[in-house]
PDB file of C-alpha atoms and ligand atoms in Angstrom:
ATOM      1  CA  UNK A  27      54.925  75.839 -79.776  1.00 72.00           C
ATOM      2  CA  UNK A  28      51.670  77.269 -81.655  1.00 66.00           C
ATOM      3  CA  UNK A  29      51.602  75.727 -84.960  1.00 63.00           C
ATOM      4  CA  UNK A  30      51.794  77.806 -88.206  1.00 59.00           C
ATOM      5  CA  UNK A  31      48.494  78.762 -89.415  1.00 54.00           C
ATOM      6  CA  UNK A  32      49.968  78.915 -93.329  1.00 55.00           C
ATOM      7  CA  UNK A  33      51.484  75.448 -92.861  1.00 60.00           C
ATOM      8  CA  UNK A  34      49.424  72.594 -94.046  1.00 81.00           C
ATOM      9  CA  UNK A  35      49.789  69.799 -92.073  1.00 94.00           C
ATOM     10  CA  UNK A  36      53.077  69.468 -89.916  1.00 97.00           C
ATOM     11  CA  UNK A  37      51.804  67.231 -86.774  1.00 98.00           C
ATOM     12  CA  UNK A  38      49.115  64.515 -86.413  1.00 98.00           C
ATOM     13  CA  UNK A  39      48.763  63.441 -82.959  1.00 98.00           C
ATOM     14  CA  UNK A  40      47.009  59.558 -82.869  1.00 98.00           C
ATOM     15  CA  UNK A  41      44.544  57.763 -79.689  1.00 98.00           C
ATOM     16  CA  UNK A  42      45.600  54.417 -80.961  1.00 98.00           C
ATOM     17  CA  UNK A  43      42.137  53.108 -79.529  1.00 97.00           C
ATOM     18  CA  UNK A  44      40.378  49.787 -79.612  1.00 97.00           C
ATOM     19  CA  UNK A  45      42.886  47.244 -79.632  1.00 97.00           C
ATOM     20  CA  UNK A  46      41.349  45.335 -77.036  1.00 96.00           C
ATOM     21  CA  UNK A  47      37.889  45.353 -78.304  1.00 97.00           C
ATOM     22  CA  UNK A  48      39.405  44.475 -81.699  1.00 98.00           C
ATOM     23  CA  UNK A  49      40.754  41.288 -80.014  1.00 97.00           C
ATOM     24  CA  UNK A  50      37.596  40.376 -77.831  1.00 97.00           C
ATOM     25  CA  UNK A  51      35.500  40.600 -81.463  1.00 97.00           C
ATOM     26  CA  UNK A  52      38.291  37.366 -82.334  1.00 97.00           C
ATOM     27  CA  UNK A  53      37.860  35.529 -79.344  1.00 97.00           C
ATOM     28  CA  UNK A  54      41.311  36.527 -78.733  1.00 97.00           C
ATOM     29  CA  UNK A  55      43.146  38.068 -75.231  1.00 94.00           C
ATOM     30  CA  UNK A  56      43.711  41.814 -75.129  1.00 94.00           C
ATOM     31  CA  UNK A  57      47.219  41.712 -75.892  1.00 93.00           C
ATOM     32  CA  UNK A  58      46.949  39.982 -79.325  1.00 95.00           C
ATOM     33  CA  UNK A  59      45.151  43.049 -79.767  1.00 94.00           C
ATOM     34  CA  UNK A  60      47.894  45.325 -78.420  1.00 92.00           C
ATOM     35  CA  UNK A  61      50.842  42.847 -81.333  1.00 93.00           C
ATOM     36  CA  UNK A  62      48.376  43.424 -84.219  1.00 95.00           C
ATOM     37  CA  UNK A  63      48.369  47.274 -83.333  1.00 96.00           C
ATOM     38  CA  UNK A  64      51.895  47.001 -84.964  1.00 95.00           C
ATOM     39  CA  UNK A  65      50.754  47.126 -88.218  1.00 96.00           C
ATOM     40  CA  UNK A  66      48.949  50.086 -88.239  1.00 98.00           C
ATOM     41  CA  UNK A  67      51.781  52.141 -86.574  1.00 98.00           C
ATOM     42  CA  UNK A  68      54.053  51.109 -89.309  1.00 97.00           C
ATOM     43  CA  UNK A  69      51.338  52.476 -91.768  1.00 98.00           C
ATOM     44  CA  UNK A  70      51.036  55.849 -89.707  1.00 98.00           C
ATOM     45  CA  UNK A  71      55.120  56.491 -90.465  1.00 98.00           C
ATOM     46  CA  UNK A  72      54.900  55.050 -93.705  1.00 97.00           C
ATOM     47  CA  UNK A  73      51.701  57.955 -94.858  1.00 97.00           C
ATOM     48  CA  UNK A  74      53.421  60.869 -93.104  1.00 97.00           C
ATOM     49  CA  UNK A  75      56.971  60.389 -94.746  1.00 95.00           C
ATOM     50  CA  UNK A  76      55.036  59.965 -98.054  1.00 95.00           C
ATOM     51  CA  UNK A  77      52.582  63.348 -96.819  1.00 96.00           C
ATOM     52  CA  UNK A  78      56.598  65.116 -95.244  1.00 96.00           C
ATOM     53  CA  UNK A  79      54.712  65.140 -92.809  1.00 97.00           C
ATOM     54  CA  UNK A  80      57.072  66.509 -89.944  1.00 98.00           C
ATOM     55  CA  UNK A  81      55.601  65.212 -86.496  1.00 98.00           C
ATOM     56  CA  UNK A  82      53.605  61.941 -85.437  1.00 98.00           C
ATOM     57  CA  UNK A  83      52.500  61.959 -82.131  1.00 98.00           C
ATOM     58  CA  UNK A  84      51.254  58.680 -80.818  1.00 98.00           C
ATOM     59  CA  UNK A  85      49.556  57.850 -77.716  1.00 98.00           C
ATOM     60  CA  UNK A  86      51.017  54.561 -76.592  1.00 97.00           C
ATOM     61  CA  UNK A  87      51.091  54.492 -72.916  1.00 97.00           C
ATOM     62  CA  UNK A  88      48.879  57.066 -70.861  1.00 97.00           C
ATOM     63  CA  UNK A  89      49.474  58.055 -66.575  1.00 97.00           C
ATOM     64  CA  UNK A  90      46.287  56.275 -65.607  1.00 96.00           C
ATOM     65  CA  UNK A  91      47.203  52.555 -67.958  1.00 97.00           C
ATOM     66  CA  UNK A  92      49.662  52.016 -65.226  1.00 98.00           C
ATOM     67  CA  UNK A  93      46.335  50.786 -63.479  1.00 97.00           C
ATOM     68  CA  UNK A  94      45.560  48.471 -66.483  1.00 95.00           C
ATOM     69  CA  UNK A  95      46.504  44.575 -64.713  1.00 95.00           C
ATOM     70  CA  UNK A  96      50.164  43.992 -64.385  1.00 96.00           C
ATOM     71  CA  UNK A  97      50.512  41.384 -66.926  1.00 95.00           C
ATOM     72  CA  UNK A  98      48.655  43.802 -69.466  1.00 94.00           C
ATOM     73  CA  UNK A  99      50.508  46.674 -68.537  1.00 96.00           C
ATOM     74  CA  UNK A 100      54.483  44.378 -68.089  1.00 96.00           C
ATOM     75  CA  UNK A 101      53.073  42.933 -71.884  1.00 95.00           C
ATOM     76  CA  UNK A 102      52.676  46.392 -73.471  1.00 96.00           C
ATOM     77  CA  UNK A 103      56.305  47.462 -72.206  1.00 97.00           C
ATOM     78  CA  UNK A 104      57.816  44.064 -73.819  1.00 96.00           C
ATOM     79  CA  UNK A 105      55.826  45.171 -76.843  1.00 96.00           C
ATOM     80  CA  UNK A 106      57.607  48.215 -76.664  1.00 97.00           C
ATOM     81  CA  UNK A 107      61.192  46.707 -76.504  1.00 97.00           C
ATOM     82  CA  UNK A 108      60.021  44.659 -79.378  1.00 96.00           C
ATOM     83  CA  UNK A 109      58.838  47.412 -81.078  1.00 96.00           C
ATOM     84  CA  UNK A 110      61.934  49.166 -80.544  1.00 97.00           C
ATOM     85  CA  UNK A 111      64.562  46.775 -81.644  1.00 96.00           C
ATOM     86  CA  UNK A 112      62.535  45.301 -84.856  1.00 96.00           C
ATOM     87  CA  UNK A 113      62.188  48.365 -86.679  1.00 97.00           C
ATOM     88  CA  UNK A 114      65.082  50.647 -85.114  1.00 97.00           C
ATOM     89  CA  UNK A 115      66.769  49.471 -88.773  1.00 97.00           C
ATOM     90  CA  UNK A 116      63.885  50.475 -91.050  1.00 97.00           C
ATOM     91  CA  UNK A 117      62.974  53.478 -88.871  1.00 98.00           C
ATOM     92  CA  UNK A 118      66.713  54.707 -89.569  1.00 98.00           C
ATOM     93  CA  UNK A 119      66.713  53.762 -92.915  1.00 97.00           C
ATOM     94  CA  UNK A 120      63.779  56.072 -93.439  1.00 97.00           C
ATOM     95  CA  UNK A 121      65.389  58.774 -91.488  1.00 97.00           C
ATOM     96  CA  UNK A 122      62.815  59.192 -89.030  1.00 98.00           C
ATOM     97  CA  UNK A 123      63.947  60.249 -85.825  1.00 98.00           C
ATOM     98  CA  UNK A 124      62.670  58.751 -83.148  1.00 98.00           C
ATOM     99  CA  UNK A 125      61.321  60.752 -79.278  1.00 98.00           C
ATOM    100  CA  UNK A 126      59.285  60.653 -76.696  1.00 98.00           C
ATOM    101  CA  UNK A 127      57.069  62.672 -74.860  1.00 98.00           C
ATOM    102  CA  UNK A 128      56.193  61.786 -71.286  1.00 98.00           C
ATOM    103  CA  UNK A 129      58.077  60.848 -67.807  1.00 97.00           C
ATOM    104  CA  UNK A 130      60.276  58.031 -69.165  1.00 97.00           C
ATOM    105  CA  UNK A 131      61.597  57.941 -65.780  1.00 96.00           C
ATOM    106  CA  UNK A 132      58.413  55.929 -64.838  1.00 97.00           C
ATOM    107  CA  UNK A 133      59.521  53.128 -67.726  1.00 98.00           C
ATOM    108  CA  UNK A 134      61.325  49.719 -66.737  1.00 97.00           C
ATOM    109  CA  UNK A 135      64.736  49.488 -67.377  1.00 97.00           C
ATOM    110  CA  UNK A 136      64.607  47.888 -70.001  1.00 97.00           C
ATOM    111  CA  UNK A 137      62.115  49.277 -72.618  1.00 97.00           C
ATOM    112  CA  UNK A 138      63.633  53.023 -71.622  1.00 98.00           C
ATOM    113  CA  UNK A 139      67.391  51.597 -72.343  1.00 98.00           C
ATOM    114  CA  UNK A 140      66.115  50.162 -75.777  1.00 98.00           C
ATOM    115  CA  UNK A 141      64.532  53.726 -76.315  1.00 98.00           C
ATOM    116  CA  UNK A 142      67.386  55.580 -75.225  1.00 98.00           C
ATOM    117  CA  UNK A 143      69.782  54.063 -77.624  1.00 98.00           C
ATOM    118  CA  UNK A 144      67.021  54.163 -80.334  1.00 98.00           C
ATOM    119  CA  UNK A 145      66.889  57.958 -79.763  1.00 98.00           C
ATOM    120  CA  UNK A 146      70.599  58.429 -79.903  1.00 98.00           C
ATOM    121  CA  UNK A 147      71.100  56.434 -83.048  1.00 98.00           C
ATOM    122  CA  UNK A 148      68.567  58.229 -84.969  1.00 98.00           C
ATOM    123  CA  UNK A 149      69.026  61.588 -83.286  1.00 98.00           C
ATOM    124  CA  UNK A 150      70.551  63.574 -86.448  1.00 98.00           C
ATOM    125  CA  UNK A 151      67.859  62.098 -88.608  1.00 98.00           C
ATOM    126  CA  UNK A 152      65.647  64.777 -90.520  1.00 97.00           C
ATOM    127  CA  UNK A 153      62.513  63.154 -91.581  1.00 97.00           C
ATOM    128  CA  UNK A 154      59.676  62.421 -89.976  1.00 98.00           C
ATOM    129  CA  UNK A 155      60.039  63.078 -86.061  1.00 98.00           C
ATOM    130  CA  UNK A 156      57.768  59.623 -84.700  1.00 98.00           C
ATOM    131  CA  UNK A 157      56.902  60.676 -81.047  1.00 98.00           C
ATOM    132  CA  UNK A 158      55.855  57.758 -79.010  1.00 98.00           C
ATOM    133  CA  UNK A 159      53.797  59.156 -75.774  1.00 98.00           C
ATOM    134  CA  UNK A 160      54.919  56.994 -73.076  1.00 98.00           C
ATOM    135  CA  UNK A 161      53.524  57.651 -69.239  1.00 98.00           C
ATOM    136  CA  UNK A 162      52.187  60.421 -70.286  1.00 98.00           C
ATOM    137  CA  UNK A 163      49.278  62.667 -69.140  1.00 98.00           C
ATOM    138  CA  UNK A 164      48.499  66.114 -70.359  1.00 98.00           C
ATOM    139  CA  UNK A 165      48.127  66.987 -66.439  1.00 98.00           C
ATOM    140  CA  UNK A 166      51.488  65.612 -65.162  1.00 98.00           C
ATOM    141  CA  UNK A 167      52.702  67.626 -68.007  1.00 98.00           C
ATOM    142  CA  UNK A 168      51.189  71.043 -66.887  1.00 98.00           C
ATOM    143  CA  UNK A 169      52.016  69.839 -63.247  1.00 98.00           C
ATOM    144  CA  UNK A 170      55.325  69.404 -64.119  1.00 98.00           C
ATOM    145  CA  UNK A 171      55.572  72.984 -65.947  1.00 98.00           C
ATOM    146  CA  UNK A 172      53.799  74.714 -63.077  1.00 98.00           C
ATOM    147  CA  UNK A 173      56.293  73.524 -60.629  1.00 98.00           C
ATOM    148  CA  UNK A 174      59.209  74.081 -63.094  1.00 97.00           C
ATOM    149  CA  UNK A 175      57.832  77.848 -63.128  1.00 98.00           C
ATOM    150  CA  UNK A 176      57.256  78.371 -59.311  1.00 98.00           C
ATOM    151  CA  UNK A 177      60.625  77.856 -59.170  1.00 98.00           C
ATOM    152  CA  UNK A 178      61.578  80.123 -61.033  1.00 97.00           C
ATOM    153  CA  UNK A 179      59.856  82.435 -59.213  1.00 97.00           C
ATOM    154  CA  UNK A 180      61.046  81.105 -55.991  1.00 97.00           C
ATOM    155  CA  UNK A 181      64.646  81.391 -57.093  1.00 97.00           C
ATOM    156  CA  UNK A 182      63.881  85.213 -58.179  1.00 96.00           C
ATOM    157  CA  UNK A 183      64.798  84.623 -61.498  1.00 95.00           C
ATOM    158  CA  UNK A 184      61.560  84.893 -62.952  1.00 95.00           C
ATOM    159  CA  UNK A 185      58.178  87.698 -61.580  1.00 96.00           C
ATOM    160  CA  UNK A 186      54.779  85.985 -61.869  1.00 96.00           C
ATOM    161  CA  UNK A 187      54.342  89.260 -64.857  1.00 97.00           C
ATOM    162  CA  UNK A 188      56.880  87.355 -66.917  1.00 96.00           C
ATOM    163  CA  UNK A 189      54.042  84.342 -67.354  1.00 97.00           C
ATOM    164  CA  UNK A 190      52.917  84.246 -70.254  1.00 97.00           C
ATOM    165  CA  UNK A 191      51.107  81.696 -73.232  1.00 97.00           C
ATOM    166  CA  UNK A 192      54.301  81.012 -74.682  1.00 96.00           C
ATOM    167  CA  UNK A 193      56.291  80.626 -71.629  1.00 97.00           C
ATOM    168  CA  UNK A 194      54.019  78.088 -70.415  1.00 97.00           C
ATOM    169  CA  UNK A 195      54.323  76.986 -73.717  1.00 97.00           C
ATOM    170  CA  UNK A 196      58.242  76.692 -73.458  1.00 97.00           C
ATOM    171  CA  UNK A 197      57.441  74.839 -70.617  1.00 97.00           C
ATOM    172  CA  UNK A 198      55.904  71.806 -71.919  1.00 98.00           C
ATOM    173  CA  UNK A 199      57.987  68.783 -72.411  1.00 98.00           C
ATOM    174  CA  UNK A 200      58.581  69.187 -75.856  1.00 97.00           C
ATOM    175  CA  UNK A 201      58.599  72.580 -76.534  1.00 96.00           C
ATOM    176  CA  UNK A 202      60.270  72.894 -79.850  1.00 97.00           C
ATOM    177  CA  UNK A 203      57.234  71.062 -81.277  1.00 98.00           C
ATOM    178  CA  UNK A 204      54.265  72.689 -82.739  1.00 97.00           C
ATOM    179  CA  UNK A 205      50.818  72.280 -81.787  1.00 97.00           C
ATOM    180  CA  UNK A 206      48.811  69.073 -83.539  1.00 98.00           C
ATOM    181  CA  UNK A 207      47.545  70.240 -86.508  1.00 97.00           C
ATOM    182  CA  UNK A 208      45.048  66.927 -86.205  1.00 98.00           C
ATOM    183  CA  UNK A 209      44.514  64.706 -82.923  1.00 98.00           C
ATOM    184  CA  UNK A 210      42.418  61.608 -84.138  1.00 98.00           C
ATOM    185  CA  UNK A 211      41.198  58.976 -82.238  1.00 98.00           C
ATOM    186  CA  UNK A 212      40.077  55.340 -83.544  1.00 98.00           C
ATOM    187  CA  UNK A 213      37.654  53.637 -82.034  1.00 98.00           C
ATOM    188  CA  UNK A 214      34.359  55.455 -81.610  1.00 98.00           C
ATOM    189  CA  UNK A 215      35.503  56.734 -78.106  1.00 97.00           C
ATOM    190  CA  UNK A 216      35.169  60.851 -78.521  1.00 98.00           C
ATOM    191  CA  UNK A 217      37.010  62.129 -75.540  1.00 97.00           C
ATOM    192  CA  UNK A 218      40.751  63.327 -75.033  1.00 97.00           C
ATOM    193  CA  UNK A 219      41.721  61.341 -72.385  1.00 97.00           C
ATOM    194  CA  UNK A 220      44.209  63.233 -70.746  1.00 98.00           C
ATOM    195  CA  UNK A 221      46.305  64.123 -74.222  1.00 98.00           C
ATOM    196  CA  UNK A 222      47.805  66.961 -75.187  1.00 98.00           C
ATOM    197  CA  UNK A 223      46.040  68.980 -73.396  1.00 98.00           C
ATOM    198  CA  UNK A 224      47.770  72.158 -73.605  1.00 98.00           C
ATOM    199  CA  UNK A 225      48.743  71.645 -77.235  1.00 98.00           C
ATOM    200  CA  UNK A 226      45.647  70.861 -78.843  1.00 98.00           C
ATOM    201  CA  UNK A 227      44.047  74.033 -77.882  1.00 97.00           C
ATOM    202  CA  UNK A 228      43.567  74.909 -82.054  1.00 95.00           C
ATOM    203  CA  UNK A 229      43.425  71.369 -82.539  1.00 97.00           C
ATOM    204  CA  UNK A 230      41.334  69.922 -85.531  1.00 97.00           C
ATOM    205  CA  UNK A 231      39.483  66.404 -84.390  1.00 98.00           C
ATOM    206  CA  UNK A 232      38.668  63.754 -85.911  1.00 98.00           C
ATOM    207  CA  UNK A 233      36.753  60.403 -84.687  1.00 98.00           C
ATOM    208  CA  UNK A 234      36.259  57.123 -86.187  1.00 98.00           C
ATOM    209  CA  UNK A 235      34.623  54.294 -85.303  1.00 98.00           C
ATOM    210  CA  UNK A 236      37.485  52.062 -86.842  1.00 98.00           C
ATOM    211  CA  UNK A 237      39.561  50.608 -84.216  1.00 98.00           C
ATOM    212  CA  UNK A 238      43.314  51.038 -84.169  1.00 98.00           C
ATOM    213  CA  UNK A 239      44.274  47.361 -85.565  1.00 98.00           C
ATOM    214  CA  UNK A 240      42.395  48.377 -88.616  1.00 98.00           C
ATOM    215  CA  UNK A 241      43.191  51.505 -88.784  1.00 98.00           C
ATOM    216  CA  UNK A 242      45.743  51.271 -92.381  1.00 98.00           C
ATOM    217  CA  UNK A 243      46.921  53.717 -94.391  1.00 98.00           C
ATOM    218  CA  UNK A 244      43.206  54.082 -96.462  1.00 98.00           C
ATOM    219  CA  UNK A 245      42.035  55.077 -92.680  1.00 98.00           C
ATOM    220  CA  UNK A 246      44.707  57.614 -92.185  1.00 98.00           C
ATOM    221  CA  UNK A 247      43.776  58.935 -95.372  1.00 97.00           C
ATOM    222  CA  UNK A 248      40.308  59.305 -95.069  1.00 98.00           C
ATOM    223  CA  UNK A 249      40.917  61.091 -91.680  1.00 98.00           C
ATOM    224  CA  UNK A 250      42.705  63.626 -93.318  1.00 97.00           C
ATOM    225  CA  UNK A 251      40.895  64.184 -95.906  1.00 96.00           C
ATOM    226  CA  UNK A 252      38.361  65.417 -93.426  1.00 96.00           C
ATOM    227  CA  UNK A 253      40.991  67.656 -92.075  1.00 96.00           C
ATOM    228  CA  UNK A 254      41.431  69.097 -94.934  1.00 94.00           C
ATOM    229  CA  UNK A 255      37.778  69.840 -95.070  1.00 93.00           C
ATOM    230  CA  UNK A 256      37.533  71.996 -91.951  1.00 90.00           C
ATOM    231  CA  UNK A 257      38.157  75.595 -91.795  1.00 82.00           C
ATOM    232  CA  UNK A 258      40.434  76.593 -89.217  1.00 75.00           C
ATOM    233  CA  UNK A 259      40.511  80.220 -87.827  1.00 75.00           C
ATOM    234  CA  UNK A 260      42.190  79.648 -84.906  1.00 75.00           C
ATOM    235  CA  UNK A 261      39.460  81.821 -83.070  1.00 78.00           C
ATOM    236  CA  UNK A 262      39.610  84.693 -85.255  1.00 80.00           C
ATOM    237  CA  UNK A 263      37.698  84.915 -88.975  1.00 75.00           C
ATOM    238  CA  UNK A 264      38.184  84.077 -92.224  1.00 68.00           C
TER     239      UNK A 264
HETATM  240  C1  LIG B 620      44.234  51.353 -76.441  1.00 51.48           C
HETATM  241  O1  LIG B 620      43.489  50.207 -76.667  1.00 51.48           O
HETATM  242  C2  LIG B 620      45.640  51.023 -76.470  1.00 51.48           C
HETATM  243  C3  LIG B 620      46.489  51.222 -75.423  1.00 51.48           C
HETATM  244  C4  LIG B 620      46.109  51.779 -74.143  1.00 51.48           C
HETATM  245  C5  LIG B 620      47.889  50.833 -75.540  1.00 51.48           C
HETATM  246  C6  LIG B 620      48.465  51.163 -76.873  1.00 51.48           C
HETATM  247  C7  LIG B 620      49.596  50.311 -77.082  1.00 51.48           C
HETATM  248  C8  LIG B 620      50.037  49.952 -78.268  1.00 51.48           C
HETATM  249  C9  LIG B 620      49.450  50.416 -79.530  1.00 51.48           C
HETATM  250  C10 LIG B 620      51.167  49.035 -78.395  1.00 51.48           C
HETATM  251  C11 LIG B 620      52.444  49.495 -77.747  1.00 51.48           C
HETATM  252  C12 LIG B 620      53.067  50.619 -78.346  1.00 51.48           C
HETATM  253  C13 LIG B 620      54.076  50.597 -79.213  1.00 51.48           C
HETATM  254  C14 LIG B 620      54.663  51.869 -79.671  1.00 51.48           C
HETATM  255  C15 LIG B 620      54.593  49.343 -79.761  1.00 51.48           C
HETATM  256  P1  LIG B 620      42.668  49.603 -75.466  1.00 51.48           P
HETATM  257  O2  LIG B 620      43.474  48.511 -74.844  1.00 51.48           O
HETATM  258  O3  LIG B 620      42.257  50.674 -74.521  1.00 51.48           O
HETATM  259  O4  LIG B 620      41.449  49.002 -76.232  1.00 51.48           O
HETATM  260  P2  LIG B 620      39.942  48.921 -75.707  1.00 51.48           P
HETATM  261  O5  LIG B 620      39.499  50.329 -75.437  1.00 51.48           O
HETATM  262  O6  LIG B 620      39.239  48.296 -76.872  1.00 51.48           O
HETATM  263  O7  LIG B 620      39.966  48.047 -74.497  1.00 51.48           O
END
């Protein structure tokens, strides 16, 4: 859904980069990296309920990390579960409702169960919507809209004239939510990597060097003010 030019800031999408740099600097193994990125998550949720912010988008789990080594990638789904269960409470308590973007399909058992039932129970919550990105790639995304659309067409409900910006955009997995306002990625690392594609179109960006374990709320903060810095036009003028 295009975001709303008058709006201020409804949806910051999040790279959570670095964590395993941020544990090599220690002497530590990559996945200490991946527990301290807990911390900074909770500080994400904790600015945008205090900003009403409505959407956080965060990219936790991409197409291509299922090629990361299996105990990386088998540690990063317990993380998950862990993740899930320890602050399913607090998340509730702060009415956030918790979603996913992504093919959850391609989860273990057990990390998409503990989602599932994290989902329902906060499902008529009306804060902050937390979107954890999970198997997801911006081009398995438009992949799966294309086919969704072909077959339509196939079926004759739908003639190729009928395709338009916002029916691809209807298309997308979640299509109720508008466009990031803000993608920012920590770490130094300026690329997209397969995120949002579609959706960040009109998408403000913002890199920092900082890397995603020490990226707190005075991070977040500084990121946005530089957000609020730029002038967006959304192609048009001022
Ligand atoms: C990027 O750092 C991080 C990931 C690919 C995984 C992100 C996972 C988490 C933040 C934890 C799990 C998620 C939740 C919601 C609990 P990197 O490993 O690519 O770091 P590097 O570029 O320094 O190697």
């Amino acid at each position: 859904m295009r975001s709303d030019p008058k709006a201020d800031l409804q949806h910051i999408a999040i790279i959570m980069d670095g964590n395993g740099r941020w544990a090599r600097k220690r002497g530590l193994t990559r996945i200490k990296g991946h527990s301290a990125a807990e911390r900074s998550i909770h500080d994400a949720v904790e600015v945008c309920g205090e900003l009403g912010v409505e959407y956080l988008t965060l990219y936790a789990f991409s197409t291509e990390n299922w090629s990361r080594p299996k105990a990386e990638v088998s540690f990063i789904m317990k993380l998950l579960s862990r993740f899930i269960k320890g602050n399913i409470e607090d998340l509730d308590d702060k009415n956030v409702k918790l979603r996913t973007t992504g093919r959850l399909n391609d989860l273990p058992e057990g990390p998409r169960q503990d989602l599932e039932r994290a989902m329902e129970r906060t499902s008529g919550n009306t804060g902050l919507n937390l979107i954890l990105a999970l198997s997801y790639g911006g081009r398995a995304e438009l992949r799966d809209a294309f086919v969704q659309i072909a077959h339509g067409i196939s079926t004759g409900d739908m003639d190729p004239s009928e395709i338009t910006e916002e029916l691809i955009s209807a298309h997308m997995y979640n299509s109720d939510v508008p466009d990031p306002d803000v993608v920012i990625r920590t770490s130094g690392e300026q690329r997209l990597s397969n995120f949002l594609l579609w959706e960040s179109a009109y998408s403000e960006f913002v890199f920092t060097p900082v890397l995603w374990p020490d990226f707190h709320a005075e991070q977040l903060h500084n990121a946005l003010d530089q957000y609020r810095s730029r002038k967006r036009r959304f192609g048009g003028l001022e």
